[in-house]
Short mmCIF file of C-alpha atoms and ligand atoms in Angstrom, two decimals:
data_model
loop_
_atom_site.label_atom_id
_atom_site.label_comp_id
_atom_site.label_asym_id
_atom_site.label_seq_id
_atom_site.Cartn_x
_atom_site.Cartn_y
_atom_site.Cartn_z
CA MET A 1 7.45 -7.89 37.74
CA PRO A 2 6.95 -9.42 41.18
CA VAL A 3 8.18 -7.58 44.23
CA LYS A 4 10.54 -9.68 46.34
CA VAL A 5 11.79 -8.91 49.84
CA PHE A 6 14.94 -10.30 51.44
CA TYR A 7 15.66 -10.47 55.17
CA HIS A 8 19.30 -10.17 56.23
CA GLY A 9 18.76 -10.23 60.00
CA HIS A 10 17.91 -7.50 62.55
CA SER A 11 16.23 -4.69 60.56
CA ASN A 12 18.32 -5.24 57.45
CA VAL A 13 15.92 -5.70 54.55
CA GLU A 14 16.10 -5.47 50.76
CA ILE A 15 13.19 -4.96 48.38
CA HIS A 16 13.72 -5.94 44.75
CA SER A 17 11.19 -4.40 42.37
CA GLY A 18 11.76 -4.57 38.62
CA ASN A 19 15.20 -3.09 37.91
CA TYR A 20 15.46 -1.50 41.36
CA ARG A 21 16.96 -2.78 44.58
CA ILE A 22 16.00 -0.88 47.71
CA GLN A 23 18.18 -1.45 50.78
CA LEU A 24 16.69 -0.59 54.17
CA ASP A 25 18.91 -0.14 57.24
CA PRO A 26 22.08 -1.91 56.04
CA PHE A 27 23.59 -3.57 59.11
CA TYR A 28 25.95 -6.31 57.99
CA THR A 29 29.43 -5.87 59.45
CA SER A 30 28.67 -6.17 63.18
CA ASN A 31 25.39 -8.03 62.76
CA PRO A 32 25.89 -11.46 64.36
CA ILE A 33 22.97 -12.99 62.42
CA ALA A 34 23.58 -11.44 58.97
CA ASP A 35 23.57 -13.97 56.13
CA MET A 36 25.97 -12.00 53.94
CA LYS A 37 28.59 -9.25 53.90
CA ALA A 38 28.05 -5.59 53.06
CA ASP A 39 30.28 -5.84 49.99
CA ALA A 40 27.88 -8.34 48.37
CA VAL A 41 24.89 -6.03 48.28
CA ASN A 42 24.24 -3.84 45.24
CA PRO A 43 21.34 -1.45 45.88
CA THR A 44 20.08 1.31 43.61
CA HIS A 45 18.56 3.09 46.63
CA ILE A 46 19.23 3.10 50.37
CA LEU A 47 16.41 4.14 52.72
CA LEU A 48 17.60 4.71 56.29
CA SER A 49 15.15 4.88 59.21
CA HIS A 50 17.46 6.50 61.76
CA ALA A 51 21.10 6.97 62.70
CA HIS A 52 21.62 4.24 65.27
CA PHE A 53 24.58 2.01 64.57
CA ASP A 54 22.51 -1.19 64.25
CA HIS A 55 20.81 0.37 61.21
CA ALA A 56 23.33 2.78 59.69
CA GLU A 57 26.59 0.90 60.15
CA ASP A 58 27.20 0.06 56.49
CA VAL A 59 25.44 3.00 54.83
CA GLU A 60 28.58 4.99 54.03
CA ALA A 61 30.56 2.10 52.54
CA VAL A 62 27.65 0.74 50.50
CA ALA A 63 26.58 4.18 49.24
CA LYS A 64 30.13 5.09 48.18
CA ARG A 65 30.82 1.75 46.51
CA THR A 66 27.53 1.50 44.61
CA GLY A 67 26.54 5.15 44.05
CA ALA A 68 23.06 4.29 45.37
CA ILE A 69 20.75 7.19 46.20
CA LEU A 70 20.53 7.64 49.99
CA ALA A 71 17.24 8.88 51.42
CA SER A 72 16.64 9.62 55.09
CA ASN A 73 15.85 12.58 57.29
CA TYR A 74 17.63 15.86 56.52
CA GLU A 75 20.08 15.65 59.44
CA ILE A 76 21.18 12.17 58.40
CA THR A 77 21.63 12.99 54.72
CA THR A 78 23.58 16.14 55.65
CA TYR A 79 25.86 14.03 57.86
CA TYR A 80 26.62 11.65 54.99
CA GLU A 81 27.07 14.48 52.45
CA LYS A 82 29.84 15.85 54.68
CA ARG A 83 31.43 12.41 54.60
CA GLY A 84 31.42 12.31 50.82
CA VAL A 85 28.18 10.53 49.90
CA LYS A 86 27.12 12.23 46.65
CA LYS A 87 23.50 11.31 45.91
CA THR A 88 21.19 12.07 48.80
CA VAL A 89 17.54 12.96 49.31
CA GLY A 90 16.92 14.69 52.65
CA MET A 91 13.34 14.38 53.83
CA ASN A 92 11.23 14.82 56.92
CA HIS A 93 8.14 13.31 58.48
CA GLY A 94 5.04 13.07 56.34
CA GLY A 95 6.93 13.90 53.15
CA GLY A 96 6.86 11.60 50.16
CA VAL A 97 9.20 11.53 47.18
CA ASN A 98 8.73 9.89 43.79
CA PHE A 99 11.77 7.78 43.05
CA ASP A 100 12.49 5.62 39.98
CA PHE A 101 11.13 2.57 41.84
CA GLY A 102 7.92 4.24 43.00
CA ARG A 103 7.13 6.42 45.98
CA ALA A 104 8.52 6.51 49.51
CA THR A 105 7.03 8.48 52.39
CA TYR A 106 9.02 9.11 55.58
CA THR A 107 6.67 8.27 58.45
CA VAL A 108 6.99 9.01 62.16
CA ALA A 109 8.54 6.64 64.68
CA PHE A 110 8.68 6.94 68.47
CA HIS A 111 12.34 6.31 69.23
CA THR A 112 15.62 8.29 69.26
CA SER A 113 18.32 8.83 66.63
CA SER A 114 22.02 9.53 67.12
CA PHE A 115 25.13 8.41 65.28
CA ALA A 116 27.76 6.20 66.88
CA ASP A 117 29.99 9.30 67.24
CA GLY A 118 27.25 11.14 69.17
CA THR A 119 26.15 13.39 66.30
CA TYR A 120 22.45 14.25 66.35
CA GLY A 121 20.62 12.05 63.86
CA GLY A 122 17.42 14.01 63.43
CA ALA A 123 14.09 12.51 64.39
CA PRO A 124 13.72 8.80 63.63
CA GLY A 125 11.24 7.50 61.11
CA GLY A 126 9.84 4.64 59.14
CA TRP A 127 8.92 4.23 55.48
CA MET A 128 5.81 3.65 53.45
CA ILE A 129 7.06 2.29 50.15
CA GLU A 130 4.86 2.00 47.07
CA THR A 131 6.50 -0.01 44.31
CA GLY A 132 5.52 -2.53 41.65
CA GLY A 133 1.86 -2.25 42.62
CA LYS A 134 2.59 -3.16 46.25
CA THR A 135 2.64 -1.13 49.45
CA ILE A 136 5.21 -2.06 52.06
CA TYR A 137 5.49 -0.43 55.48
CA PHE A 138 8.85 -0.53 57.26
CA ALA A 139 8.26 0.72 60.79
CA GLY A 140 11.92 1.24 61.73
CA ASP A 141 12.56 1.24 65.47
CA THR A 142 9.43 2.42 67.23
CA ALA A 143 7.02 2.07 70.06
CA LEU A 144 3.41 1.28 69.28
CA PHE A 145 1.52 4.48 68.45
CA GLY A 146 -2.14 5.15 67.73
CA ASP A 147 -1.59 6.88 64.41
CA MET A 148 -0.66 3.54 62.89
CA LYS A 149 -4.43 3.37 62.45
CA LEU A 150 -4.22 6.46 60.25
CA LEU A 151 -1.48 4.86 58.15
CA GLY A 152 -3.79 1.86 57.69
CA GLU A 153 -6.53 4.19 56.48
CA LEU A 154 -4.29 6.11 54.08
CA TRP A 155 -2.58 3.08 52.55
CA ALA A 156 -3.68 -0.48 51.76
CA ILE A 157 -0.65 -2.20 53.21
CA ASP A 158 0.39 -5.51 51.65
CA LEU A 159 3.30 -6.19 53.97
CA ALA A 160 4.58 -4.58 57.17
CA PHE A 161 8.01 -5.01 58.73
CA LEU A 162 7.46 -4.55 62.46
CA PRO A 163 9.99 -4.70 65.30
CA ILE A 164 9.17 -7.26 68.00
CA GLY A 165 12.40 -7.34 70.02
CA ASP A 166 11.14 -5.39 73.03
CA MET A 167 13.58 -3.41 75.23
CA PHE A 168 14.52 -0.89 72.47
CA THR A 169 11.28 -1.10 70.46
CA MET A 170 7.81 -2.51 70.87
CA GLY A 171 7.62 -6.17 71.76
CA PRO A 172 5.41 -8.91 70.31
CA ALA A 173 2.19 -7.96 72.15
CA HIS A 174 2.33 -4.35 70.97
CA ALA A 175 3.39 -5.43 67.47
CA LEU A 176 0.23 -7.55 67.25
CA LYS A 177 -1.79 -4.44 68.06
CA ALA A 178 0.24 -2.48 65.48
CA ALA A 179 -0.55 -5.07 62.79
CA GLN A 180 -4.27 -4.69 63.56
CA LEU A 181 -4.15 -0.86 63.51
CA LEU A 182 -2.25 -0.92 60.22
CA ARG A 183 -4.64 -3.48 58.73
CA SER A 184 -1.67 -5.04 57.00
CA LYS A 185 -2.30 -8.23 55.02
CA ALA A 186 1.01 -9.69 56.15
CA VAL A 187 3.79 -8.99 58.64
CA VAL A 188 7.49 -9.84 58.84
CA PRO A 189 8.89 -9.48 62.37
CA ILE A 190 12.23 -7.67 62.59
CA HIS A 191 14.67 -6.28 65.20
CA HIS A 192 14.64 -9.48 67.25
CA SER A 193 16.95 -12.31 68.26
CA THR A 194 20.06 -10.47 67.10
CA TRP A 195 21.40 -10.52 70.65
CA PRO A 196 20.05 -12.20 73.82
CA PRO A 197 18.24 -9.12 75.26
CA ILE A 198 15.93 -8.94 72.21
CA LYS A 199 15.42 -12.66 71.67
CA GLN A 200 11.81 -13.44 70.72
CA ASP A 201 9.80 -16.41 69.46
CA ALA A 202 8.98 -15.29 65.91
CA ALA A 203 7.05 -18.50 65.14
CA LYS A 204 4.75 -17.85 68.09
CA PHE A 205 4.31 -14.25 66.93
CA ALA A 206 3.31 -15.55 63.48
CA ALA A 207 0.82 -17.96 65.03
CA ASP A 208 -0.67 -15.12 67.08
CA LEU A 209 -0.99 -13.05 63.88
CA ALA A 210 -2.70 -15.96 62.11
CA ALA A 211 -5.27 -16.08 64.92
CA LEU A 212 -6.10 -12.47 64.02
CA GLY A 213 -6.41 -13.29 60.32
CA ILE A 214 -3.06 -11.73 59.39
CA GLN A 215 -0.31 -13.66 57.61
CA GLY A 216 2.91 -13.84 59.61
CA HIS A 217 6.19 -14.54 57.87
CA PRO A 218 8.91 -15.20 60.46
CA LEU A 219 11.81 -15.02 58.00
CA THR A 220 15.22 -16.16 59.10
CA PRO A 221 18.30 -14.34 57.77
CA GLY A 222 18.83 -15.24 54.11
CA GLN A 223 15.18 -16.00 53.46
CA SER A 224 13.03 -14.08 51.00
CA LEU A 225 9.38 -13.61 50.22
CA THR A 226 7.71 -12.87 46.88
CA LEU A 227 4.62 -10.67 47.04
CA ALA A 228 2.02 -12.30 44.79
NI1 NI B 301 17.40 2.46 67.13
MN1 MN B 302 17.74 -0.56 66.50
#
């Protein structure tokens, strides 16, 4: 079964693998570039990088409606358990869990994490997802960090979702360096052009990746990519 990824704008991504649908950072309702509404998505699993509103906004509604398993850091899953989300997997950095779809490891990210109501959202992370014979890295919101090189040594990464927006995360120049450290075959730029302060030229970023021998896929919201 091919693994297919869908981009819904900002850092809102779905991975479809066999019978499983993995939703990362569901941000539909207030996302000005989202291609669909939160009530149209039907995940089996939700993986959340951190608590910020532009990632977590629709977690509670989607988890409650679908009964999807929510995985994130322990502070985040505890927060949602108190709000009535039933199926949660609380993790922390460096830990991996075997799910029905494959394996997901919660990786470090250099960023912050708090809920819209001010509640502490644990330490932010990213995900290394192994499913359907593919390895996909979702960096979450992060600065460039040197241990991306270690991730590239530990995993043979087929596709990396990397933020390029700048201001709140790394920008395009640092994301190019990240792609090299990770040794990823391909990269989809995320967390950009949602609002004017993080507007970036994703086509130029893809061209710069190509010059380094890395495939760039500047998906627009609603577009998908099948991993061959
Ligand atoms: Ni954030
Ligand atoms: Mn963000």
